[in-house]
Amino acid sequence: MIGITVLGATGSIGVSTLDVISRHRDRFKAVALTANSDVDTLFMQCQLHRPEFAVMAQPEAARDLEQRLANDGLPTKVLSGRSALEEVAQLPQCDTVMAAIVGAAGLNPTLAAARAGKRILLANKEALVMSGKLFMDTVHQYNAELLPIDSEHNAIFQCMPQNIDGSLEDRGIRRILLTASGGPFLNMPLNKMANVTPEQAIAHPNWSMGRKISVDSATMMNKGLEVIEAHWLFNAAEEQIDVVIHPQSVVHSMVEYVDGSLLAQLGQPDMRTPIAYALSWPDRMPSGVERLDLFKLGSLEFLAPDMARFPCLKLAFEALKAGGTAPAILNAANEIAVRSFLDNKLKFNEIYQLIHSSLEVIEAGPADSLEAIFDADSKARRHAEHFIGQRPMRQAVQ
Ligand code: NAD
Ligand code: MG
């Protein structure tokens, strides 16, 4: 039996992970499930999966969950707080950790899993974007295994010789092509984009995902974060990573070889495919995903990204080039910008302005310690809050 800890069990990736696991109860067992504050969902998941531990990051939520489990006679032990997230990522009975917390909050527990030498299924791209080299060094130092869950990186992994280390040149690879749907605003007139609402932004045309990544897809910051993620995962230089708009989200990414071959992975836009692949790697197992019917699809399109429409993508390339703590600054500013946009405190086009300003104002330094990375993260968050406070009065963004 493979023991699994799911960090962020109640989110979109967490729910898909538990769906895949429930199809293979003879092979996988949930050891620990964690969430921030969603007691209802975690309680239901505890009833279904009977993990040894459940963690709520928020202490009041933990008390509530504990009560409900006790009333139901369930033996799951409830822990709370951030240190408990790290604890359950390191349990000896846990072999695999699904890192599916959203944002910087996932960095410490994911690093804890790496230090315990676990197999890490990485959905939480922000953790890797923030800490890049330090993250990869920790994985290598403690002999942890890192398998990408992000559909693009999982696709690239599937199209590569089965070894994630080494240079692309050594493996005969010329470049990596990350596909992007273009999100809900791919064809919207530019002058209308400033005033789009959170509801419009989170209505992704192909994927059903958490709110933050849905907004990131609409600005294409998601693709920017993925460029940085690909840089670290595959040891790819910035010039070796191209972004291709592919509105159908069927080709999940591609690898171009020096002989002219272009390998692609295709599938339904359903995260259970990459999750099942990473869970069973190097084997394959059913995921519950519907088969892809090429005849129904008809045709596929590929377009160059428009940096004027999606300036956040350009910022991410710039942060990658700047290096050091610049990606941590980019990520933290983006987290505040997206939250403020969702709370109607920032307009859609101001997401870019805020991140741009953060990268201009805050000086990036070496990202050689966790302290340096979290220091850059806090400075960017403070600057972002200040930026929002200083804007011309707009109590209610319509
Ligand atoms: P989500 O918002 O649906 O779920 C987030 C999970 O993290 C929830 O379980 C929540 O309780 C937990 N969480 C949030 N803040 C926390 C905190 N401060 N402390 C502890 N736990 C906290 O997000 P999602 O869409 O599932 O995305 C999760 C991660 O996977 C993100 O990094 C995202 O970029 C990445 N990802 C998601 C998809 C997708 O299809 N949803 C695809 C690729 C990558
Ligand atoms: Mg992705």
GROMACS .gro file of C-alpha atoms and ligand atoms in nm:
model
  443
    1MET     CA    1   0.000   0.000   0.000
    2ILE     CA    2   0.125   0.344  -0.090
    3GLY     CA    3   0.052   0.601   0.182
    4ILE     CA    4  -0.044   0.946   0.061
    5THR     CA    5  -0.062   1.284   0.226
    6VAL     CA    6  -0.271   1.533   0.034
    7LEU     CA    7  -0.177   1.892   0.116
    8GLY     CA    8  -0.474   2.102   0.004
    9ALA     CA    9  -0.717   1.808  -0.008
   10THR     CA   10  -1.029   2.025  -0.033
   11GLY     CA   11  -0.918   2.220  -0.342
   12SER     CA   12  -0.969   2.140  -0.705
   13ILE     CA   13  -0.648   1.931  -0.733
   14GLY     CA   14  -0.704   1.771  -0.392
   15VAL     CA   15  -1.054   1.657  -0.489
   16SER     CA   16  -0.931   1.516  -0.822
   17THR     CA   17  -0.648   1.335  -0.641
   18LEU     CA   18  -0.890   1.169  -0.400
   19ASP     CA   19  -1.114   1.075  -0.691
   20VAL     CA   20  -0.823   0.892  -0.860
   21ILE     CA   21  -0.718   0.727  -0.533
   22SER     CA   22  -1.073   0.606  -0.468
   23ARG     CA   23  -1.053   0.410  -0.796
   24HIS     CA   24  -0.745   0.223  -0.668
   25ARG     CA   25  -0.812   0.152  -0.303
   26ASP     CA   26  -0.606  -0.166  -0.328
   27ARG     CA   27  -0.292   0.040  -0.402
   28PHE     CA   28  -0.330   0.376  -0.228
   29LYS     CA   29  -0.428   0.486   0.118
   30ALA     CA   30  -0.480   0.841   0.242
   31VAL     CA   31  -0.254   0.890   0.546
   32ALA     CA   32  -0.326   1.260   0.601
   33LEU     CA   33  -0.555   1.518   0.445
   34THR     CA   34  -0.512   1.891   0.498
   35ALA     CA   35  -0.707   2.209   0.434
   36ASN     CA   36  -0.708   2.572   0.535
   37SER     CA   37  -1.060   2.623   0.671
   38ASP     CA   38  -1.313   2.421   0.470
   39VAL     CA   39  -1.444   2.194   0.747
   40ASP     CA   40  -1.745   2.061   0.554
   41THR     CA   41  -1.537   1.922   0.269
   42LEU     CA   42  -1.258   1.784   0.488
   43PHE     CA   43  -1.511   1.617   0.717
   44MET     CA   44  -1.676   1.446   0.420
   45GLN     CA   45  -1.335   1.340   0.287
   46CYS     CA   46  -1.245   1.193   0.627
   47GLN     CA   47  -1.566   0.988   0.621
   48LEU     CA   48  -1.480   0.853   0.276
   49HIS     CA   49  -1.105   0.802   0.307
   50ARG     CA   50  -1.054   0.746   0.680
   51PRO     CA   51  -0.708   0.904   0.701
   52GLU     CA   52  -0.501   0.874   1.020
   53PHE     CA   53  -0.461   1.253   1.035
   54ALA     CA   54  -0.655   1.558   0.926
   55VAL     CA   55  -0.499   1.902   0.948
   56MET     CA   56  -0.678   2.235   0.943
   57ALA     CA   57  -0.442   2.531   0.913
   58GLN     CA   58  -0.697   2.747   1.100
   59PRO     CA   59  -0.726   2.647   1.470
   60GLU     CA   60  -1.100   2.726   1.506
   61ALA     CA   61  -1.171   2.510   1.202
   62ALA     CA   62  -0.963   2.231   1.357
   63ARG     CA   63  -1.175   2.241   1.674
   64ASP     CA   64  -1.491   2.228   1.467
   65LEU     CA   65  -1.364   1.931   1.263
   66GLU     CA   66  -1.252   1.745   1.574
   67GLN     CA   67  -1.598   1.779   1.723
   68ARG     CA   68  -1.771   1.655   1.411
   69LEU     CA   69  -1.539   1.355   1.374
   70ALA     CA   70  -1.591   1.264   1.740
   71ASN     CA   71  -1.971   1.286   1.700
   72ASP     CA   72  -1.942   1.051   1.405
   73GLY     CA   73  -1.713   0.809   1.591
   74LEU     CA   74  -1.431   0.846   1.339
   75PRO     CA   75  -1.076   0.776   1.465
   76THR     CA   76  -0.896   1.040   1.252
   77LYS     CA   77  -0.665   1.257   1.466
   78VAL     CA   78  -0.701   1.630   1.407
   79LEU     CA   79  -0.398   1.859   1.411
   80SER     CA   80  -0.388   2.231   1.348
   81GLY     CA   81  -0.156   2.508   1.240
   82ARG     CA   82   0.125   2.543   0.993
   83SER     CA   83   0.371   2.317   1.172
   84ALA     CA   84   0.119   2.032   1.149
   85LEU     CA   85   0.120   2.069   0.767
   86GLU     CA   86   0.494   2.003   0.775
   87GLU     CA   87   0.454   1.720   1.023
   88VAL     CA   88   0.210   1.521   0.808
   89ALA     CA   89   0.429   1.572   0.500
   90GLN     CA   90   0.707   1.387   0.682
   91LEU     CA   91   0.526   1.092   0.843
   92PRO     CA   92   0.709   0.760   0.795
   93GLN     CA   93   0.386   0.591   0.678
   94CYS     CA   94   0.353   0.851   0.402
   95ASP     CA   95   0.535   0.763   0.077
   96THR     CA   96   0.390   1.025  -0.156
   97VAL     CA   97   0.292   1.385  -0.090
   98MET     CA   98   0.051   1.564  -0.320
   99ALA     CA   99   0.153   1.931  -0.288
  100ALA     CA  100  -0.172   2.104  -0.380
  101ILE     CA  101  -0.191   2.403  -0.147
  102VAL     CA  102  -0.232   2.722  -0.347
  103GLY     CA  103   0.034   2.993  -0.326
  104ALA     CA  104   0.330   3.065  -0.100
  105ALA     CA  105   0.156   2.893   0.193
  106GLY     CA  106   0.256   2.564   0.034
  107LEU     CA  107   0.630   2.624   0.031
  108ASN     CA  108   0.725   2.512   0.383
  109PRO     CA  109   0.519   2.191   0.386
  110THR     CA  110   0.644   2.098   0.038
  111LEU     CA  111   1.005   2.158   0.142
  112ALA     CA  112   0.938   1.947   0.452
  113ALA     CA  113   0.830   1.661   0.223
  114ALA     CA  114   1.150   1.707   0.022
  115ARG     CA  115   1.363   1.696   0.338
  116ALA     CA  116   1.194   1.370   0.434
  117GLY     CA  117   1.287   1.224   0.093
  118LYS     CA  118   0.927   1.172  -0.021
  119ARG     CA  119   0.789   1.135  -0.370
  120ILE     CA  120   0.642   1.480  -0.427
  121LEU     CA  121   0.364   1.536  -0.678
  122LEU     CA  122   0.398   1.907  -0.741
  123ALA     CA  123   0.085   2.104  -0.825
  124ASN     CA  124   0.181   2.402  -0.607
  125LYS     CA  125   0.389   2.578  -0.874
  126GLU     CA  126   0.420   2.894  -0.663
  127ALA     CA  127   0.645   2.707  -0.417
  128LEU     CA  128   0.894   2.623  -0.690
  129VAL     CA  129   0.869   2.965  -0.855
  130MET     CA  130   0.953   3.137  -0.525
  131SER     CA  131   1.242   2.922  -0.421
  132GLY     CA  132   1.377   2.777  -0.752
  133LYS     CA  133   1.732   2.659  -0.694
  134LEU     CA  134   1.690   2.613  -0.320
  135PHE     CA  135   1.387   2.390  -0.382
  136MET     CA  136   1.565   2.178  -0.645
  137ASP     CA  137   1.880   2.153  -0.430
  138THR     CA  138   1.669   2.031  -0.135
  139VAL     CA  139   1.501   1.767  -0.353
  140HIS     CA  140   1.841   1.640  -0.470
  141GLN     CA  141   2.011   1.662  -0.133
  142TYR     CA  142   1.750   1.445   0.038
  143ASN     CA  143   1.691   1.209  -0.256
  144ALA     CA  144   1.330   1.311  -0.285
  145GLU     CA  145   1.146   1.247  -0.612
  146LEU     CA  146   0.972   1.533  -0.787
  147LEU     CA  147   0.695   1.463  -1.039
  148PRO     CA  148   0.509   1.748  -1.207
  149ILE     CA  149   0.130   1.765  -1.185
  150ASP     CA  150   0.078   2.087  -1.379
  151SER     CA  151  -0.068   1.949  -1.702
  152GLU     CA  152   0.195   2.117  -1.923
  153HIS     CA  153   0.492   1.997  -1.719
  154ASN     CA  154   0.342   1.654  -1.681
  155ALA     CA  155   0.302   1.645  -2.062
  156ILE     CA  156   0.664   1.753  -2.112
  157PHE     CA  157   0.776   1.492  -1.861
  158GLN     CA  158   0.584   1.230  -2.061
  159CYS     CA  159   0.751   1.344  -2.385
  160MET     CA  160   1.103   1.333  -2.242
  161PRO     CA  161   1.348   1.051  -2.192
  162GLN     CA  162   1.261   0.921  -1.842
  163ASN     CA  163   1.515   1.122  -1.648
  164ILE     CA  164   1.436   1.467  -1.524
  165ASP     CA  165   1.801   1.562  -1.455
  166GLY     CA  166   2.076   1.663  -1.696
  167SER     CA  167   2.081   1.928  -1.966
  168LEU     CA  168   1.832   1.945  -2.250
  169GLU     CA  169   2.121   1.928  -2.502
  170ASP     CA  170   2.239   1.599  -2.355
  171ARG     CA  171   1.896   1.457  -2.426
  172GLY     CA  172   1.880   1.591  -2.781
  173ILE     CA  173   1.616   1.848  -2.697
  174ARG     CA  174   1.607   2.183  -2.872
  175ARG     CA  175   1.320   2.350  -2.690
  176ILE     CA  176   1.008   2.309  -2.483
  177LEU     CA  177   0.672   2.440  -2.603
  178LEU     CA  178   0.428   2.522  -2.327
  179THR     CA  179   0.072   2.539  -2.452
  180ALA     CA  180  -0.174   2.791  -2.310
  181SER     CA  181  -0.546   2.816  -2.373
  182GLY     CA  182  -0.537   3.196  -2.369
  183GLY     CA  183  -0.812   3.196  -2.105
  184PRO     CA  184  -1.150   3.366  -2.126
  185PHE     CA  185  -1.019   3.695  -2.271
  186LEU     CA  186  -0.821   3.568  -2.568
  187ASN     CA  187  -1.046   3.740  -2.818
  188MET     CA  188  -1.200   4.021  -2.611
  189PRO     CA  189  -1.144   4.374  -2.751
  190LEU     CA  190  -0.846   4.519  -2.559
  191ASN     CA  191  -1.037   4.828  -2.442
  192LYS     CA  192  -1.291   4.607  -2.266
  193MET     CA  193  -1.035   4.406  -2.070
  194ALA     CA  194  -0.974   4.667  -1.799
  195ASN     CA  195  -1.328   4.631  -1.670
  196VAL     CA  196  -1.385   4.258  -1.665
  197THR     CA  197  -1.534   4.119  -1.345
  198PRO     CA  198  -1.402   3.840  -1.121
  199GLU     CA  199  -1.692   3.621  -1.239
  200GLN     CA  200  -1.584   3.664  -1.601
  201ALA     CA  201  -1.219   3.602  -1.513
  202ILE     CA  202  -1.278   3.277  -1.327
  203ALA     CA  203  -1.500   3.133  -1.599
  204HIS     CA  204  -1.226   2.939  -1.777
  205PRO     CA  205  -1.333   2.806  -2.119
  206ASN     CA  206  -1.180   2.455  -2.078
  207TRP     CA  207  -1.060   2.383  -1.725
  208SER     CA  208  -1.240   2.383  -1.393
  209MET     CA  209  -0.990   2.504  -1.131
  210GLY     CA  210  -0.947   2.703  -0.809
  211ARG     CA  211  -1.016   3.078  -0.817
  212LYS     CA  212  -0.658   3.197  -0.798
  213ILE     CA  213  -0.523   2.987  -1.085
  214SER     CA  214  -0.832   3.076  -1.290
  215VAL     CA  215  -0.751   3.447  -1.260
  216ASP     CA  216  -0.385   3.367  -1.333
  217SER     CA  217  -0.501   3.195  -1.651
  218ALA     CA  218  -0.701   3.500  -1.752
  219THR     CA  219  -0.397   3.732  -1.712
  220MET     CA  220  -0.167   3.457  -1.840
  221MET     CA  221   0.046   3.500  -1.529
  222ASN     CA  222  -0.024   3.130  -1.490
  223LYS     CA  223   0.178   3.064  -1.805
  224GLY     CA  224   0.446   3.300  -1.678
  225LEU     CA  225   0.472   3.104  -1.353
  226GLU     CA  226   0.482   2.787  -1.561
  227VAL     CA  227   0.772   2.918  -1.769
  228ILE     CA  228   0.968   2.964  -1.446
  229GLU     CA  229   0.849   2.624  -1.323
  230ALA     CA  230   0.970   2.461  -1.649
  231HIS     CA  231   1.306   2.635  -1.614
  232TRP     CA  232   1.367   2.466  -1.279
  233LEU     CA  233   1.204   2.129  -1.346
  234PHE     CA  234   1.372   2.063  -1.679
  235ASN     CA  235   1.689   2.266  -1.649
  236ALA     CA  236   1.576   2.473  -1.948
  237ALA     CA  237   1.720   2.815  -2.029
  238GLU     CA  238   1.474   3.097  -2.084
  239GLU     CA  239   1.542   3.090  -2.464
  240GLN     CA  240   1.458   2.721  -2.473
  241ILE     CA  241   1.101   2.777  -2.350
  242ASP     CA  242   0.831   2.898  -2.591
  243VAL     CA  243   0.466   2.967  -2.520
  244VAL     CA  244   0.208   2.861  -2.780
  245ILE     CA  245  -0.156   2.961  -2.757
  246HIS     CA  246  -0.375   2.658  -2.820
  247PRO     CA  247  -0.737   2.745  -2.742
  248GLN     CA  248  -0.868   2.384  -2.740
  249SER     CA  249  -0.644   2.270  -2.445
  250VAL     CA  250  -0.601   1.924  -2.594
  251VAL     CA  251  -0.228   1.929  -2.664
  252HIS     CA  252  -0.095   1.976  -2.312
  253SER     CA  253   0.260   2.069  -2.421
  254MET     CA  254   0.538   1.961  -2.657
  255VAL     CA  255   0.908   1.884  -2.671
  256GLU     CA  256   1.111   1.963  -2.983
  257TYR     CA  257   1.414   1.747  -3.055
  258VAL     CA  258   1.724   1.839  -3.259
  259ASP     CA  259   1.623   1.598  -3.536
  260GLY     CA  260   1.305   1.795  -3.602
  261SER     CA  261   1.071   1.566  -3.407
  262LEU     CA  262   0.805   1.735  -3.203
  263LEU     CA  263   0.652   1.510  -2.936
  264ALA     CA  264   0.320   1.611  -2.785
  265GLN     CA  265   0.094   1.469  -2.516
  266LEU     CA  266  -0.278   1.498  -2.588
  267GLY     CA  267  -0.573   1.435  -2.365
  268GLN     CA  268  -0.892   1.574  -2.219
  269PRO     CA  269  -0.852   1.889  -2.008
  270ASP     CA  270  -0.894   1.689  -1.688
  271MET     CA  271  -0.629   1.694  -1.416
  272ARG     CA  272  -0.696   1.333  -1.323
  273THR     CA  273  -0.474   1.222  -1.616
  274PRO     CA  274  -0.154   1.392  -1.493
  275ILE     CA  275  -0.243   1.301  -1.133
  276ALA     CA  276  -0.288   0.931  -1.218
  277TYR     CA  277   0.034   0.932  -1.420
  278ALA     CA  278   0.236   1.080  -1.135
  279LEU     CA  279   0.076   0.849  -0.879
  280SER     CA  280   0.153   0.536  -1.078
  281TRP     CA  281   0.476   0.644  -1.252
  282PRO     CA  282   0.657   0.475  -1.417
  283ASP     CA  283   0.347   0.260  -1.481
  284ARG     CA  284   0.006   0.372  -1.601
  285MET     CA  285  -0.333   0.319  -1.445
  286PRO     CA  286  -0.693   0.422  -1.523
  287SER     CA  287  -0.783   0.772  -1.407
  288GLY     CA  288  -1.156   0.793  -1.471
  289VAL     CA  289  -1.097   1.042  -1.754
  290GLU     CA  290  -1.315   1.017  -2.062
  291ARG     CA  291  -1.141   0.909  -2.382
  292LEU     CA  292  -1.039   1.176  -2.630
  293ASP     CA  293  -1.246   1.155  -2.946
  294LEU     CA  294  -1.035   1.308  -3.225
  295PHE     CA  295  -1.325   1.299  -3.471
  296LYS     CA  296  -1.539   1.512  -3.240
  297LEU     CA  297  -1.251   1.756  -3.201
  298GLY     CA  298  -1.203   1.824  -3.567
  299SER     CA  299  -0.922   2.078  -3.578
  300LEU     CA  300  -0.663   2.221  -3.344
  301GLU     CA  301  -0.521   2.575  -3.355
  302PHE     CA  302  -0.184   2.716  -3.254
  303LEU     CA  303  -0.117   3.091  -3.224
  304ALA     CA  304   0.165   3.317  -3.103
  305PRO     CA  305   0.096   3.492  -2.769
  306ASP     CA  306   0.022   3.865  -2.781
  307MET     CA  307   0.237   4.031  -2.513
  308ALA     CA  308   0.035   4.354  -2.535
  309ARG     CA  309  -0.277   4.165  -2.436
  310PHE     CA  310  -0.097   3.955  -2.176
  311PRO     CA  311   0.179   4.176  -2.028
  312CYS     CA  312   0.198   3.958  -1.714
  313LEU     CA  313   0.357   3.685  -1.925
  314LYS     CA  314   0.632   3.927  -2.023
  315LEU     CA  315   0.688   4.021  -1.657
  316ALA     CA  316   0.743   3.655  -1.569
  317PHE     CA  317   1.004   3.614  -1.844
  318GLU     CA  318   1.174   3.928  -1.711
  319ALA     CA  319   1.169   3.801  -1.352
  320LEU     CA  320   1.320   3.472  -1.466
  321LYS     CA  321   1.597   3.660  -1.646
  322ALA     CA  322   1.660   3.886  -1.344
  323GLY     CA  323   1.689   3.576  -1.123
  324GLY     CA  324   1.753   3.572  -0.748
  325THR     CA  325   1.446   3.677  -0.551
  326ALA     CA  326   1.276   3.843  -0.852
  327PRO     CA  327   1.042   3.544  -0.910
  328ALA     CA  328   0.948   3.546  -0.537
  329ILE     CA  329   0.863   3.917  -0.568
  330LEU     CA  330   0.662   3.851  -0.884
  331ASN     CA  331   0.473   3.567  -0.717
  332ALA     CA  332   0.392   3.752  -0.394
  333ALA     CA  333   0.279   4.068  -0.575
  334ASN     CA  334   0.062   3.851  -0.798
  335GLU     CA  335  -0.097   3.674  -0.501
  336ILE     CA  336  -0.198   4.006  -0.345
  337ALA     CA  337  -0.310   4.145  -0.680
  338VAL     CA  338  -0.530   3.843  -0.756
  339ARG     CA  339  -0.684   3.839  -0.409
  340SER     CA  340  -0.757   4.211  -0.433
  341PHE     CA  341  -0.907   4.169  -0.779
  342LEU     CA  342  -1.130   3.888  -0.651
  343ASP     CA  343  -1.231   4.114  -0.359
  344ASN     CA  344  -1.321   4.392  -0.606
  345LYS     CA  345  -1.043   4.617  -0.478
  346LEU     CA  346  -0.837   4.616  -0.795
  347LYS     CA  347  -0.925   4.632  -1.162
  348PHE     CA  348  -0.815   4.356  -1.394
  349ASN     CA  349  -0.551   4.565  -1.575
  350GLU     CA  350  -0.419   4.687  -1.239
  351ILE     CA  351  -0.302   4.333  -1.162
  352TYR     CA  352  -0.023   4.389  -1.414
  353GLN     CA  353   0.044   4.743  -1.291
  354LEU     CA  354   0.082   4.629  -0.933
  355ILE     CA  355   0.322   4.346  -1.018
  356HIS     CA  356   0.522   4.568  -1.251
  357SER     CA  357   0.554   4.832  -0.980
  358SER     CA  358   0.663   4.570  -0.724
  359LEU     CA  359   0.939   4.444  -0.952
  360GLU     CA  360   1.053   4.803  -1.019
  361VAL     CA  361   1.056   4.917  -0.657
  362ILE     CA  362   1.182   4.612  -0.471
  363GLU     CA  363   1.539   4.521  -0.538
  364ALA     CA  364   1.597   4.152  -0.603
  365GLY     CA  365   1.885   3.986  -0.420
  366PRO     CA  366   2.030   3.636  -0.410
  367ALA     CA  367   1.770   3.368  -0.332
  368ASP     CA  368   2.019   3.158  -0.137
  369SER     CA  369   1.823   3.105   0.185
  370LEU     CA  370   1.462   3.064   0.290
  371GLU     CA  371   1.498   3.384   0.497
  372ALA     CA  372   1.601   3.581   0.187
  373ILE     CA  373   1.309   3.436  -0.010
  374PHE     CA  374   1.047   3.505   0.258
  375ASP     CA  375   1.194   3.851   0.314
  376ALA     CA  376   1.146   3.933  -0.056
  377ASP     CA  377   0.797   3.781  -0.038
  378SER     CA  378   0.700   4.003   0.261
  379LYS     CA  379   0.846   4.317   0.104
  380ALA     CA  380   0.646   4.252  -0.213
  381ARG     CA  381   0.327   4.194  -0.013
  382ARG     CA  382   0.380   4.519   0.182
  383HIS     CA  383   0.448   4.711  -0.136
  384ALA     CA  384   0.141   4.561  -0.300
  385GLU     CA  385  -0.084   4.660  -0.007
  386HIS     CA  386   0.067   5.010  -0.018
  387PHE     CA  387   0.007   5.030  -0.395
  388ILE     CA  388  -0.357   4.937  -0.346
  389GLY     CA  389  -0.397   5.196  -0.068
  390GLN     CA  390  -0.237   5.472  -0.278
  391ARG     CA  391  -0.453   5.433  -0.585
  392PRO     CA  392  -0.709   5.702  -0.669
  393MET     CA  393  -1.020   5.644  -0.459
  394ARG     CA  394  -1.226   5.361  -0.596
  395GLN     CA  395  -1.427   5.208  -0.315
  396ALA     CA  396  -1.622   4.977  -0.534
  397VAL     CA  397  -1.482   4.857  -0.861
  398GLN     CA  398  -1.777   4.780  -1.085
  399NAD     P1  399  -0.790   2.560  -0.470
  399NAD     O1  400  -0.804   2.700  -0.430
  399NAD     O2  401  -0.905   2.488  -0.531
  399NAD     O3  402  -0.743   2.473  -0.342
  399NAD     C1  403  -0.639   2.517  -0.260
  399NAD     C2  404  -0.619   2.423  -0.142
  399NAD     O4  405  -0.516   2.478  -0.059
  399NAD     C3  406  -0.743   2.405  -0.053
  399NAD     O5  407  -0.746   2.274  -0.004
  399NAD     C4  408  -0.718   2.503   0.062
  399NAD     O6  409  -0.779   2.462   0.183
  399NAD     C5  410  -0.567   2.496   0.075
  399NAD     N1  411  -0.508   2.619   0.128
  399NAD     C6  412  -0.526   2.745   0.081
  399NAD     N2  413  -0.460   2.834   0.155
  399NAD     C7  414  -0.399   2.765   0.253
  399NAD     C8  415  -0.318   2.801   0.365
  399NAD     N3  416  -0.286   2.928   0.390
  399NAD     N4  417  -0.272   2.702   0.446
  399NAD     C9  418  -0.304   2.573   0.422
  399NAD     N5  419  -0.382   2.533   0.320
  399NAD    C10  420  -0.429   2.627   0.236
  399NAD     O7  421  -0.662   2.552  -0.567
  399NAD     P2  422  -0.632   2.448  -0.684
  399NAD     O8  423  -0.692   2.496  -0.809
  399NAD     O9  424  -0.657   2.309  -0.638
  399NAD    O10  425  -0.473   2.470  -0.700
  399NAD    C11  426  -0.381   2.418  -0.608
  399NAD    C12  427  -0.241   2.434  -0.666
  399NAD    O11  428  -0.232   2.353  -0.784
  399NAD    C13  429  -0.209   2.576  -0.711
  399NAD    O12  430  -0.075   2.603  -0.687
  399NAD    C14  431  -0.236   2.574  -0.860
  399NAD    O13  432  -0.158   2.667  -0.932
  399NAD    C15  433  -0.194   2.433  -0.895
  399NAD     N6  434  -0.259   2.380  -1.015
  399NAD    C16  435  -0.394   2.366  -1.019
  399NAD    C17  436  -0.456   2.317  -1.134
  399NAD    C18  437  -0.605   2.295  -1.138
  399NAD    O14  438  -0.655   2.242  -1.236
  399NAD     N7  439  -0.681   2.334  -1.037
  399NAD    C19  440  -0.380   2.284  -1.244
  399NAD    C20  441  -0.241   2.299  -1.238
  399NAD    C21  442  -0.182   2.347  -1.123
  400MG      MG  443  -0.088   2.434  -1.609
   0.00000   0.00000   0.00000
